[in-house]
Amino acid sequence: MSEQIRVVIVDDDPLVRSALSLMLGGQSDVSVVGEAADGRAGVDLVRRLRPDVVLMDIRMPRLDGLAATRELHADAEPPRVIVLTTFDADDHVVGALAAGADGFLLKDTPPAEIVGALRTVAAGDPMLSPSVTRTLIDRLRADDGQDRSDDARTRLDRLTERELEVALAVGRGLANAEIASELYLSVPTVKAHVSRLFDKLQVTNRVQIAICVHDAGLV
């Protein structure tokens, strides 16, 4: 990543695009390099400009944000994607997890928090709106009940003691640097543990690790 975080905004609402562009344009370390009004144009623009982070709306014409995120995630060097959603109960957010999104924020998130989330995701850590995360966990835990709980415990039993500690910290929403400080590890070591958690727990992102931990009743 360059010294500046290069951002593409994909949203069908011109007022939202304008507000985000104006807000981010005031940051010395952020550069908005492009905007698109629908998912199809967004995918094409991102592949041409190769930004560091994409701010992606969910409900858009031609190609929605979920499908657009999935397409980008399949690329050899995909950008980081932060999904922007109007409601924390948006049904598409659950599917966006599997599509490869790195962050979830509500559109009414305070500007300073959006900027902070952008920097966090650009640095390689996920950023999840607490209310979105809670909604996801509650919704998924409501499905299959005991079966989900038993499955989560079985998967967590595969972990070493240290891997379980990292999984629990991820389940509490800690970023890599915070986990490193709490467990007296280096950040690269934490990243290596998280990568192994993806394989052992058969998940594709940190939110799914958190969901597994919550399903098991450990957080």
CSV table of N, CA and C in Angstrom, one decimal, residues 108-164:
chain,number,residue,atom,x,y,z
A,108,ASP,N,-24.9,5.7,9.2
A,108,ASP,CA,-24.9,6.8,10.1
A,108,ASP,C,-23.8,6.8,11.1
A,109,THR,N,-22.8,6.0,10.9
A,109,THR,CA,-21.6,6.0,11.7
A,109,THR,C,-20.9,7.4,11.7
A,110,PRO,N,-20.5,7.9,12.8
A,110,PRO,CA,-19.9,9.2,12.9
A,110,PRO,C,-18.7,9.3,11.9
A,111,PRO,N,-18.5,10.4,11.3
A,111,PRO,CA,-17.4,10.6,10.3
A,111,PRO,C,-16.0,10.1,10.8
A,112,ALA,N,-15.7,10.5,12.0
A,112,ALA,CA,-14.4,10.1,12.6
A,112,ALA,C,-14.2,8.6,12.7
A,113,GLU,N,-15.3,7.9,13.0
A,113,GLU,CA,-15.2,6.5,13.1
A,113,GLU,C,-15.1,5.8,11.7
A,114,ILE,N,-15.7,6.4,10.7
A,114,ILE,CA,-15.6,5.9,9.3
A,114,ILE,C,-14.1,6.0,8.9
A,115,VAL,N,-13.5,7.2,9.1
A,115,VAL,CA,-12.1,7.4,8.8
A,115,VAL,C,-11.2,6.4,9.5
A,116,GLY,N,-11.5,6.2,10.8
A,116,GLY,CA,-10.7,5.3,11.6
A,116,GLY,C,-10.9,3.8,11.1
A,117,ALA,N,-12.1,3.5,10.7
A,117,ALA,CA,-12.3,2.2,10.1
A,117,ALA,C,-11.6,2.0,8.8
A,118,LEU,N,-11.5,3.0,8.0
A,118,LEU,CA,-10.8,3.0,6.7
A,118,LEU,C,-9.3,2.7,7.0
A,119,ARG,N,-8.8,3.4,7.9
A,119,ARG,CA,-7.3,3.2,8.2
A,119,ARG,C,-7.1,1.8,8.8
A,120,THR,N,-8.0,1.3,9.7
A,120,THR,CA,-7.8,0.0,10.3
A,120,THR,C,-7.9,-1.1,9.2
A,121,VAL,N,-8.9,-1.0,8.3
A,121,VAL,CA,-9.0,-2.0,7.3
A,121,VAL,C,-7.8,-2.0,6.3
A,122,ALA,N,-7.4,-0.8,5.9
A,122,ALA,CA,-6.2,-0.6,5.0
A,122,ALA,C,-5.0,-1.2,5.6
A,123,ALA,N,-4.9,-1.2,7.0
A,123,ALA,CA,-3.7,-1.8,7.6
A,123,ALA,C,-3.8,-3.3,7.8
A,124,GLY,N,-4.9,-3.9,7.4
A,124,GLY,CA,-5.1,-5.3,7.4
A,124,GLY,C,-5.9,-5.9,8.5
A,125,ASP,N,-6.5,-5.1,9.3
A,125,ASP,CA,-7.4,-5.6,10.3
A,125,ASP,C,-8.9,-5.3,9.9
A,126,PRO,N,-9.8,-6.2,10.4
A,126,PRO,CA,-11.2,-5.9,10.1
A,126,PRO,C,-11.8,-4.8,10.9
A,127,MET,N,-12.9,-4.3,10.5
A,127,MET,CA,-13.6,-3.3,11.3
A,127,MET,C,-15.1,-3.5,11.2
A,128,LEU,N,-15.7,-3.8,12.3
A,128,LEU,CA,-17.1,-4.2,12.3
A,128,LEU,C,-17.9,-3.3,13.2
A,129,SER,N,-19.0,-2.8,12.7
A,129,SER,CA,-19.8,-2.0,13.5
A,129,SER,C,-20.4,-2.9,14.6
A,130,PRO,N,-20.2,-2.5,15.9
A,130,PRO,CA,-20.7,-3.4,17.0
A,130,PRO,C,-22.1,-3.9,16.9
A,131,SER,N,-23.0,-3.0,16.4
A,131,SER,CA,-24.4,-3.4,16.3
A,131,SER,C,-24.6,-4.4,15.2
A,132,VAL,N,-23.8,-4.2,14.1
A,132,VAL,CA,-23.9,-5.2,13.0
A,132,VAL,C,-23.4,-6.6,13.4
A,133,THR,N,-22.3,-6.6,14.1
A,133,THR,CA,-21.7,-7.8,14.6
A,133,THR,C,-22.7,-8.5,15.6
A,134,ARG,N,-23.3,-7.8,16.5
A,134,ARG,CA,-24.2,-8.4,17.4
A,134,ARG,C,-25.4,-9.0,16.6
A,135,THR,N,-25.9,-8.2,15.6
A,135,THR,CA,-27.0,-8.7,14.8
A,135,THR,C,-26.7,-10.0,14.1
A,136,LEU,N,-25.5,-10.0,13.5
A,136,LEU,CA,-25.1,-11.2,12.8
A,136,LEU,C,-25.0,-12.4,13.8
A,137,ILE,N,-24.4,-12.2,14.9
A,137,ILE,CA,-24.2,-13.3,15.9
A,137,ILE,C,-25.6,-13.8,16.4
A,138,ASP,N,-26.5,-12.9,16.7
A,138,ASP,CA,-27.8,-13.2,17.2
A,138,ASP,C,-28.6,-14.0,16.1
A,139,ARG,N,-28.5,-13.5,14.9
A,139,ARG,CA,-29.2,-14.2,13.8
A,139,ARG,C,-28.7,-15.6,13.6
A,140,LEU,N,-27.4,-15.7,13.5
A,140,LEU,CA,-26.9,-17.0,13.2
A,140,LEU,C,-27.0,-18.0,14.3
A,141,ARG,N,-26.9,-17.5,15.5
A,141,ARG,CA,-27.1,-18.4,16.7
A,141,ARG,C,-28.6,-18.9,16.8
A,142,ALA,N,-29.5,-18.1,16.2
A,142,ALA,CA,-30.9,-18.5,16.3
A,142,ALA,C,-31.2,-19.6,15.3
A,143,ASP,N,-30.3,-19.8,14.3
A,143,ASP,CA,-30.5,-20.9,13.4
A,143,ASP,C,-29.8,-22.1,13.9
A,144,ASP,N,-30.5,-23.2,13.9
A,144,ASP,CA,-30.0,-24.5,14.2
A,144,ASP,C,-29.7,-24.7,15.7
A,145,GLY,N,-29.8,-23.6,16.5
A,145,GLY,CA,-29.7,-23.7,18.0
A,145,GLY,C,-28.6,-24.6,18.5
A,146,GLN,N,-28.9,-25.8,19.1
A,146,GLN,CA,-28.0,-26.7,19.7
A,146,GLN,C,-27.0,-27.2,18.7
A,147,ASP,N,-27.4,-27.5,17.5
A,147,ASP,CA,-26.5,-28.0,16.5
A,147,ASP,C,-25.4,-27.1,16.2
A,148,ARG,N,-25.7,-25.8,16.1
A,148,ARG,CA,-24.6,-24.8,15.9
A,148,ARG,C,-23.6,-24.8,17.1
A,149,SER,N,-24.2,-24.9,18.3
A,149,SER,CA,-23.3,-24.8,19.5
A,149,SER,C,-22.4,-26.0,19.5
A,150,ASP,N,-23.0,-27.2,19.2
A,150,ASP,CA,-22.1,-28.4,19.2
A,150,ASP,C,-21.1,-28.4,18.2
A,151,ASP,N,-21.4,-27.9,17.0
A,151,ASP,CA,-20.5,-27.8,15.9
A,151,ASP,C,-19.4,-26.9,16.2
A,152,ALA,N,-19.7,-25.8,16.8
A,152,ALA,CA,-18.7,-24.8,17.2
A,152,ALA,C,-17.7,-25.3,18.2
A,153,ARG,N,-18.2,-26.0,19.2
A,153,ARG,CA,-17.3,-26.6,20.2
A,153,ARG,C,-16.4,-27.7,19.6
A,154,THR,N,-17.0,-28.5,18.7
A,154,THR,CA,-16.1,-29.5,18.0
A,154,THR,C,-15.0,-28.9,17.3
A,155,ARG,N,-15.3,-27.8,16.5
A,155,ARG,CA,-14.2,-27.1,15.8
A,155,ARG,C,-13.2,-26.4,16.7
A,156,LEU,N,-13.6,-25.9,17.8
A,156,LEU,CA,-12.7,-25.2,18.7
A,156,LEU,C,-11.8,-26.2,19.4
A,157,ASP,N,-12.3,-27.4,19.6
A,157,ASP,CA,-11.5,-28.5,20.2
A,157,ASP,C,-10.2,-28.8,19.4
A,158,ARG,N,-10.2,-28.5,18.1
A,158,ARG,CA,-9.0,-28.7,17.3
A,158,ARG,C,-7.9,-27.8,17.6
A,159,LEU,N,-8.2,-26.7,18.3
A,159,LEU,CA,-7.2,-25.7,18.5
A,159,LEU,C,-6.2,-26.0,19.6
A,160,THR,N,-5.0,-25.4,19.5
A,160,THR,CA,-4.0,-25.5,20.6
A,160,THR,C,-4.5,-24.5,21.6
A,161,GLU,N,-3.9,-24.5,22.8
A,161,GLU,CA,-4.2,-23.5,23.8
A,161,GLU,C,-4.0,-22.1,23.4
A,162,ARG,N,-2.9,-21.8,22.7
A,162,ARG,CA,-2.6,-20.5,22.3
A,162,ARG,C,-3.6,-20.1,21.2
A,163,GLU,N,-3.9,-21.0,20.2
A,163,GLU,CA,-4.8,-20.6,19.2
A,163,GLU,C,-6.2,-20.3,19.7
A,164,LEU,N,-6.6,-21.0,20.8
A,164,LEU,CA,-7.9,-20.8,21.4
A,164,LEU,C,-7.9,-19.4,22.1
